[in-house]
Every structure is written in structure tokens, then in C-alpha cells.
Amino acid sequence: MDTVTEQDAVELEAYKPLELADKEAIDAFLAADPPQTSELTFTNLFMWRHYYRTQWREAHGRLLLVQHPVDGAPFGLPPTGPGRAQEAVDAMSRDLLAAGCQPRISRAPQSLVEKLDQSRCRVELNRDQSDYVYEASRLISLAGRKLHGKKNHLNNFKKNNDYQYLNLDLNQAQDVLGMQEDWCRLRDCPSDLSLLNEDWAVQEAISHCGELGFLGGVILVDAKVEAFSFGEMLNPTTAVIHIEKANPEISGLYAAINQMFASEAFAEIEYINREQDLGLAGLKKAKESYRPHHLVDKYEILAQLD
């Protein structure tokens, strides 16, 4: 499938394009410095690599990741690993500057910002990219007055449908891809660049689910896959949900896949990160309706190099 490419990806010296064979090396950096932000799992980096055209290298004991979205300007992701933060930020910023790009690092957590010399950079909060984090137990129980409506949606779905929940594995992969194709046809993905690239990302993840090793769940209604979700551990206390899709014509199905996947995959985990709202009013309303425990704020860092 094709995406719209408006410009060639920036070429950075000593960086290499991200590929599946890099999983072990990148996982090692992430394990040594467990991330708080939803972007920093290998699955997420891999599934979106065609849209973001991700490149990487190691410097100062940290993983340097640079992304150049097909419809935007290049930027770095927060350097991750056990090495020196300031030196890694400076190295990435110089790499970008040498390629003729703005020395910008995006989606950086507070923990990185606090390690930097504030006189050498400008830092701004990017609220549209802040992650919503929920207590896993509340997403599962839906207890309390504030989540009463969600519980009603779930109960009505269970009452009115012949359904089955299954763990996502290679046996369901083709059916999930078929549901994604139906979903895209309903939403007219080819007319929307963001949906088109999300479609490619989903296909990449599901097609490589065995190698990537994430967890997933599907709901069958009348023996047909009508909803799916997948995610993985982000750090020792938090899981992250990468994708959640459901047939919007089946009432309560989104509430069902949200609750059932959390219950089956992450019942023993403290928190679930459900990513950002991108500044979209409808998405913001949906995420706030589940009453987040907290947000993981993300910042833009613009280096002031000598």
C-alpha cells in the first residue's frame, strides 16, 4: 500500500533505518532506562516506521532516534538508555543541524528535561502529545459513579450480543487484518493521510505479531472479528495500548474491547497508558471520559548550541 510522501527523508550521518533485526539492540536500551512515554517501545517504533521514517544510532551510551514524518519536519525522540543525557541531546541536536534541520527533540518526558542544562535549551510543554494514564483496576472494574455509563455500555453489549473474547495470536491475525480492511473502507482511509498511515501501521504490527511479541485481544460477534486491541509493557508498572478498533455500528463494543483486553492482559499491572489526544476534541473527550489517573506530560526541546 502507498502513502503520500511529500519530501525525501533527511539523511543523517551514522544513522540507520529502523528494521525488525534491530529489536534486540533497541529493547536493551529501553530496558536499561524504562520509558514513561508511549512512543518508546520497539513495537510502536516498528509499526510506524514507514510514516515516521525512523533512523537510529548510539551515542554517549544512549539510543538516538530521529523521525521524519512524511508530512512534517524531522525531529528527535528523547535519547534513551543508561548514558549521559545532556551529551546525548547535544549529539542528536548537532546531527540534525548538520543535516540542515532544526535541532528539535520532541515528546520528551519531565525526567529528561530535569537532567538538562536549562541555559542550553528552550523547553516548551506540548499538551497535545501528553499521554493519558489510567489505573488498570478501574478500567477493569468500571466501578464508581463516574464510570457508571461505561459499565452500562459494557453490560448492554454482553446482554444483546453473541460474543466471544480471544487472545490475539497468529490464528486470528488474518481475520484481524480483514476487520481492519472493513474498518478502513467504512472510514474511507485513502482520503485521509493519517488514517491511511495508521492502516499501514496496523498491518505491519499484526503481520509481525509473532516477532514483535506484544499482547492482543479480539472480540468475535456472531463468530466474526468485530473488535481488536493490542499493547505491551512500557515499564515495570505500566502497560501501553497501541491500537484499539471496533465496529462502530455495534453498540457498546468499544467499551467491551477496552475492558476485556485490560482484564485479560493487564489485570496485575498498576497503570495503563492509552496514549495522547493529538489535540483532537473528540479524542480528548473520549480519553477524559475514562477518568485518567494522571497525564505524562511531554515537552519540546530546542537546543541552543555553541
Tab-separated table of C-alpha atoms in Angstrom:
chain	number	residue	atom	x	y	z
A	1	MET	CA	0.000	0.000	0.000
A	2	ASP	CA	1.170	3.552	-0.671
A	3	THR	CA	1.324	6.623	1.489
A	4	VAL	CA	1.677	10.201	0.328
A	5	THR	CA	5.327	11.230	0.545
A	6	GLU	CA	5.802	14.969	0.231
A	7	GLN	CA	9.599	15.029	0.619
A	8	ASP	CA	12.523	12.668	0.873
A	9	ALA	CA	13.594	11.627	4.347
A	10	VAL	CA	16.517	13.570	5.779
A	11	GLU	CA	19.824	11.705	5.591
A	12	LEU	CA	21.760	11.633	8.855
A	13	GLU	CA	25.359	10.501	9.002
A	14	ALA	CA	25.951	7.304	11.013
A	15	TYR	CA	22.207	6.628	11.437
A	16	LYS	CA	20.461	3.559	10.022
A	17	PRO	CA	16.812	2.985	9.128
A	18	LEU	CA	14.906	1.036	11.770
A	19	GLU	CA	14.170	-2.592	10.874
A	20	LEU	CA	12.968	-5.750	12.601
A	21	ALA	CA	16.513	-7.027	13.109
A	22	ASP	CA	17.161	-4.059	15.431
A	23	LYS	CA	14.664	-5.235	18.055
A	24	GLU	CA	17.175	-6.827	20.439
A	25	ALA	CA	19.516	-3.821	20.417
A	26	ILE	CA	16.747	-1.257	20.902
A	27	ASP	CA	14.985	-3.320	23.572
A	28	ALA	CA	18.252	-3.348	25.538
A	29	PHE	CA	18.380	0.462	25.638
A	30	LEU	CA	14.727	0.653	26.702
A	31	ALA	CA	15.178	-1.971	29.411
A	32	ALA	CA	18.129	-0.057	30.850
A	33	ASP	CA	16.105	3.167	31.047
A	34	PRO	CA	12.402	2.182	31.235
A	35	PRO	CA	10.376	4.874	29.431
A	36	GLN	CA	7.266	6.705	30.601
A	37	THR	CA	6.206	7.969	27.157
A	38	SER	CA	4.099	5.828	24.846
A	39	GLU	CA	6.308	6.203	21.753
A	40	LEU	CA	9.231	4.306	23.220
A	41	THR	CA	8.546	0.642	22.599
A	42	PHE	CA	10.023	-1.294	19.721
A	43	THR	CA	6.556	-2.288	18.518
A	44	ASN	CA	5.456	1.329	18.257
A	45	LEU	CA	8.658	2.416	16.517
A	46	PHE	CA	8.492	-0.512	14.094
A	47	MET	CA	4.827	-0.331	13.133
A	48	TRP	CA	5.012	3.410	12.377
A	49	ARG	CA	8.415	3.331	10.710
A	50	HIS	CA	7.094	3.949	7.185
A	51	TYR	CA	5.240	7.078	8.243
A	52	TYR	CA	7.926	8.430	10.581
A	53	ARG	CA	10.881	7.015	8.593
A	54	THR	CA	12.744	6.348	11.817
A	55	GLN	CA	16.553	6.259	11.922
A	56	TRP	CA	18.780	5.459	14.875
A	57	ARG	CA	22.298	5.259	16.261
A	58	GLU	CA	24.019	5.019	19.649
A	59	ALA	CA	25.927	7.891	21.260
A	60	HIS	CA	27.149	8.539	24.809
A	61	GLY	CA	25.526	5.304	25.995
A	62	ARG	CA	22.072	6.338	24.773
A	63	LEU	CA	19.774	5.419	21.912
A	64	LEU	CA	19.306	8.310	19.483
A	65	LEU	CA	16.131	8.147	17.389
A	66	VAL	CA	15.302	10.639	14.664
A	67	GLN	CA	11.965	10.666	12.865
A	68	HIS	CA	10.946	12.445	9.680
A	69	PRO	CA	7.185	12.111	9.128
A	70	VAL	CA	6.106	12.123	5.508
A	71	ASP	CA	4.058	15.269	6.057
A	72	GLY	CA	6.260	17.140	8.535
A	73	ALA	CA	9.696	18.272	9.661
A	74	PRO	CA	12.346	15.990	11.200
A	75	PHE	CA	12.708	15.752	14.977
A	76	GLY	CA	14.467	13.637	17.560
A	77	LEU	CA	12.807	11.467	20.176
A	78	PRO	CA	14.163	11.670	23.725
A	79	PRO	CA	17.556	9.887	23.956
A	80	THR	CA	17.070	6.739	25.998
A	81	GLY	CA	19.458	4.490	27.866
A	82	PRO	CA	21.872	4.484	30.804
A	83	GLY	CA	24.297	7.029	29.328
A	84	ARG	CA	24.740	10.785	29.744
A	85	ALA	CA	21.581	12.727	28.914
A	86	GLN	CA	22.986	16.181	28.148
A	87	GLU	CA	25.737	14.836	25.892
A	88	ALA	CA	23.226	12.652	24.015
A	89	VAL	CA	20.830	15.577	23.499
A	90	ASP	CA	23.700	17.723	22.234
A	91	ALA	CA	24.855	14.968	19.858
A	92	MET	CA	21.385	14.459	18.390
A	93	SER	CA	20.877	18.203	18.055
A	94	ARG	CA	24.173	18.583	16.193
A	95	ASP	CA	23.265	15.653	13.930
A	96	LEU	CA	20.022	17.384	12.986
A	97	LEU	CA	21.722	20.729	12.492
A	98	ALA	CA	24.393	19.165	10.263
A	99	ALA	CA	21.619	17.798	8.052
A	100	GLY	CA	20.102	21.264	7.715
A	101	CYS	CA	17.280	20.630	10.191
A	102	GLN	CA	16.089	22.406	13.305
A	103	PRO	CA	17.775	20.831	16.376
A	104	ARG	CA	14.451	19.826	17.950
A	105	ILE	CA	13.710	16.933	20.290
A	106	SER	CA	10.014	16.183	20.667
A	107	ARG	CA	7.873	14.242	23.173
A	108	ALA	CA	10.464	14.406	25.917
A	109	PRO	CA	9.372	13.478	29.452
A	110	GLN	CA	9.895	15.644	32.513
A	111	SER	CA	12.550	13.206	33.734
A	112	LEU	CA	14.772	14.067	30.753
A	113	VAL	CA	14.103	17.801	30.960
A	114	GLU	CA	15.249	17.799	34.591
A	115	LYS	CA	18.629	16.356	33.586
A	116	LEU	CA	19.396	19.126	31.093
A	117	ASP	CA	21.210	22.415	31.482
A	118	GLN	CA	18.308	24.830	31.012
A	119	SER	CA	20.672	27.545	29.787
A	120	ARG	CA	21.494	25.402	26.758
A	121	CYS	CA	17.971	24.729	25.523
A	122	ARG	CA	14.463	26.085	25.249
A	123	VAL	CA	11.744	23.822	26.665
A	124	GLU	CA	8.011	24.042	25.961
A	125	LEU	CA	5.132	21.821	27.055
A	126	ASN	CA	3.285	20.094	24.187
A	127	ARG	CA	-0.079	19.264	25.770
A	128	ASP	CA	-1.431	17.648	22.598
A	129	GLN	CA	1.171	14.875	22.963
A	130	SER	CA	0.729	14.238	26.708
A	131	ASP	CA	-0.217	10.629	27.481
A	132	TYR	CA	-3.340	9.648	29.425
A	133	VAL	CA	-2.594	7.096	32.150
A	134	TYR	CA	-5.318	5.131	33.978
A	135	GLU	CA	-5.459	2.802	36.927
A	136	ALA	CA	-5.760	-0.647	35.386
A	137	SER	CA	-8.067	-1.826	38.170
A	138	ARG	CA	-10.587	0.931	37.373
A	139	LEU	CA	-10.564	0.206	33.640
A	140	ILE	CA	-11.338	-3.398	34.518
A	141	SER	CA	-13.940	-2.921	37.265
A	142	LEU	CA	-15.529	0.286	35.895
A	143	ALA	CA	-16.553	0.884	39.498
A	144	GLY	CA	-17.935	4.170	40.747
A	145	ARG	CA	-20.442	6.770	39.667
A	146	LYS	CA	-18.135	8.441	37.156
A	147	LEU	CA	-17.720	5.226	35.147
A	148	HIS	CA	-21.295	4.033	35.561
A	149	GLY	CA	-22.157	4.886	31.950
A	150	LYS	CA	-19.215	2.836	30.647
A	151	LYS	CA	-20.334	-0.135	32.720
A	152	ASN	CA	-23.851	0.163	31.318
A	153	HIS	CA	-22.473	0.152	27.764
A	154	LEU	CA	-20.469	-2.975	28.561
A	155	ASN	CA	-23.395	-4.779	30.185
A	156	ASN	CA	-25.742	-3.912	27.322
A	157	PHE	CA	-23.215	-5.238	24.822
A	158	LYS	CA	-22.914	-8.521	26.721
A	159	LYS	CA	-26.689	-8.837	27.033
A	160	ASN	CA	-27.504	-8.146	23.394
A	161	ASN	CA	-24.751	-9.986	21.500
A	162	ASP	CA	-23.490	-13.498	20.921
A	163	TYR	CA	-19.801	-12.763	21.512
A	164	GLN	CA	-16.510	-14.438	22.308
A	165	TYR	CA	-13.241	-12.911	23.553
A	166	LEU	CA	-9.990	-14.498	22.341
A	167	ASN	CA	-6.334	-13.676	22.781
A	168	LEU	CA	-4.838	-12.319	19.582
A	169	ASP	CA	-2.358	-14.735	18.038
A	170	LEU	CA	-1.366	-15.993	14.601
A	171	ASN	CA	-4.675	-17.868	14.340
A	172	GLN	CA	-6.623	-14.588	14.428
A	173	ALA	CA	-4.140	-12.400	12.518
A	174	GLN	CA	-5.748	-12.737	9.088
A	175	ASP	CA	-9.222	-12.127	10.481
A	176	VAL	CA	-7.972	-9.015	12.278
A	177	LEU	CA	-6.467	-7.731	9.048
A	178	GLY	CA	-9.803	-8.388	7.359
A	179	MET	CA	-11.600	-6.377	10.042
A	180	GLN	CA	-9.070	-3.551	9.660
A	181	GLU	CA	-9.785	-3.525	5.922
A	182	ASP	CA	-13.525	-3.293	6.610
A	183	TRP	CA	-12.950	-0.506	9.150
A	184	CYS	CA	-10.859	1.434	6.637
A	185	ARG	CA	-13.480	1.003	3.942
A	186	LEU	CA	-16.105	2.381	6.321
A	187	ARG	CA	-13.895	5.367	7.251
A	188	ASP	CA	-12.583	5.926	3.685
A	189	CYS	CA	-8.941	5.722	4.764
A	190	PRO	CA	-7.489	6.574	1.313
A	191	SER	CA	-8.962	10.073	1.601
A	192	ASP	CA	-7.253	10.766	4.966
A	193	LEU	CA	-3.457	10.621	5.217
A	194	SER	CA	-3.478	9.963	8.976
A	195	LEU	CA	-5.920	7.040	8.663
A	196	LEU	CA	-4.048	5.682	5.661
A	197	ASN	CA	-0.767	5.605	7.553
A	198	GLU	CA	-2.465	4.168	10.641
A	199	ASP	CA	-3.824	1.408	8.402
A	200	TRP	CA	-0.283	0.606	7.263
A	201	ALA	CA	0.920	0.667	10.888
A	202	VAL	CA	-1.780	-1.809	11.952
A	203	GLN	CA	-0.958	-4.116	9.058
A	204	GLU	CA	2.756	-4.014	9.931
A	205	ALA	CA	2.099	-4.835	13.588
A	206	ILE	CA	-0.407	-7.632	13.007
A	207	SER	CA	1.635	-9.182	10.189
A	208	HIS	CA	4.648	-9.368	12.529
A	209	CYS	CA	2.821	-10.112	15.791
A	210	GLY	CA	4.858	-13.251	16.401
A	211	GLU	CA	8.226	-11.486	16.120
A	212	LEU	CA	7.144	-8.353	17.984
A	213	GLY	CA	5.723	-10.254	20.933
A	214	PHE	CA	3.025	-7.812	22.048
A	215	LEU	CA	-0.257	-8.868	23.664
A	216	GLY	CA	-3.615	-8.514	21.968
A	217	GLY	CA	-7.259	-9.429	22.181
A	218	VAL	CA	-10.169	-9.789	19.767
A	219	ILE	CA	-13.923	-9.908	20.194
A	220	LEU	CA	-15.960	-12.061	17.859
A	221	VAL	CA	-19.621	-11.210	17.394
A	222	ASP	CA	-21.616	-13.929	15.667
A	223	ALA	CA	-18.287	-15.680	15.008
A	224	LYS	CA	-16.770	-12.675	13.167
A	225	VAL	CA	-13.926	-10.448	14.430
A	226	GLU	CA	-15.540	-7.102	15.163
A	227	ALA	CA	-13.019	-5.551	17.597
A	228	PHE	CA	-9.353	-5.853	18.439
A	229	SER	CA	-6.749	-4.199	20.607
A	230	PHE	CA	-3.066	-4.718	21.285
A	231	GLY	CA	-0.395	-3.373	23.591
A	232	GLU	CA	2.555	-4.314	25.763
A	233	MET	CA	4.527	-3.390	28.853
A	234	LEU	CA	6.016	0.100	28.688
A	235	ASN	CA	7.853	-0.071	32.021
A	236	PRO	CA	7.590	-2.285	35.135
A	237	THR	CA	4.375	-0.624	36.405
A	238	THR	CA	2.683	0.494	33.186
A	239	ALA	CA	1.311	-1.109	30.027
A	240	VAL	CA	0.616	0.862	26.850
A	241	ILE	CA	-2.245	0.325	24.397
A	242	HIS	CA	-1.070	0.865	20.830
A	243	ILE	CA	-4.282	0.344	18.887
A	244	GLU	CA	-7.938	-0.235	19.705
A	245	LYS	CA	-10.524	-0.729	16.959
A	246	ALA	CA	-14.173	-1.783	16.984
A	247	ASN	CA	-17.096	-1.850	14.608
A	248	PRO	CA	-18.831	1.457	15.466
A	249	GLU	CA	-22.197	0.044	14.401
A	250	ILE	CA	-22.224	-2.406	17.336
A	251	SER	CA	-23.327	-0.556	20.455
A	252	GLY	CA	-21.029	-0.921	23.453
A	253	LEU	CA	-18.301	-2.735	21.528
A	254	TYR	CA	-15.606	-0.133	22.216
A	255	ALA	CA	-16.363	-0.307	25.938
A	256	ALA	CA	-16.187	-4.091	25.704
A	257	ILE	CA	-12.806	-4.373	23.981
A	258	ASN	CA	-11.350	-1.746	26.327
A	259	GLN	CA	-12.477	-3.577	29.465
A	260	MET	CA	-11.932	-7.162	28.295
A	261	PHE	CA	-8.427	-6.625	26.941
A	262	ALA	CA	-7.354	-4.819	30.108
A	263	SER	CA	-8.825	-7.619	32.215
A	264	GLU	CA	-7.231	-10.452	30.248
A	265	ALA	CA	-3.809	-8.917	29.571
A	266	PHE	CA	-3.059	-6.426	32.331
A	267	ALA	CA	-5.021	-7.359	35.448
A	268	GLU	CA	-1.849	-7.471	37.554
A	269	ILE	CA	-0.475	-4.157	36.266
A	270	GLU	CA	-0.861	-0.861	38.126
A	271	TYR	CA	-1.351	1.531	35.221
A	272	ILE	CA	-2.370	1.563	31.558
A	273	ASN	CA	-1.145	4.289	29.220
A	274	ARG	CA	-3.648	4.982	26.428
A	275	GLU	CA	-1.503	7.496	24.555
A	276	GLN	CA	-2.263	11.099	23.580
A	277	ASP	CA	-5.250	13.022	22.210
A	278	LEU	CA	-3.267	14.860	19.468
A	279	GLY	CA	-5.281	17.983	20.217
A	280	LEU	CA	-8.409	16.433	18.691
A	281	ALA	CA	-11.524	17.473	20.612
A	282	GLY	CA	-13.387	14.190	20.104
A	283	LEU	CA	-10.410	12.082	21.120
A	284	LYS	CA	-9.751	14.301	24.140
A	285	LYS	CA	-13.372	13.892	25.270
A	286	ALA	CA	-13.212	10.105	24.845
A	287	LYS	CA	-9.981	9.784	26.821
A	288	GLU	CA	-11.185	12.065	29.604
A	289	SER	CA	-14.433	10.106	29.866
A	290	TYR	CA	-12.475	7.171	31.335
A	291	ARG	CA	-11.142	9.424	34.132
A	292	PRO	CA	-7.346	9.271	33.817
A	293	HIS	CA	-5.273	8.919	36.967
A	294	HIS	CA	-2.632	11.310	35.593
A	295	LEU	CA	-1.029	12.629	32.436
A	296	VAL	CA	2.548	12.063	31.345
A	297	ASP	CA	3.469	15.494	30.070
A	298	LYS	CA	5.769	15.771	27.069
A	299	TYR	CA	7.992	18.648	26.072
A	300	GLU	CA	9.635	20.113	23.013
A	301	ILE	CA	13.369	20.754	23.477
A	302	LEU	CA	15.141	23.170	21.149
A	303	ALA	CA	18.876	23.051	21.736
A	304	GLN	CA	20.901	26.244	21.914
A	305	LEU	CA	24.222	25.003	20.526
A	306	ASP	CA	27.530	26.867	20.744
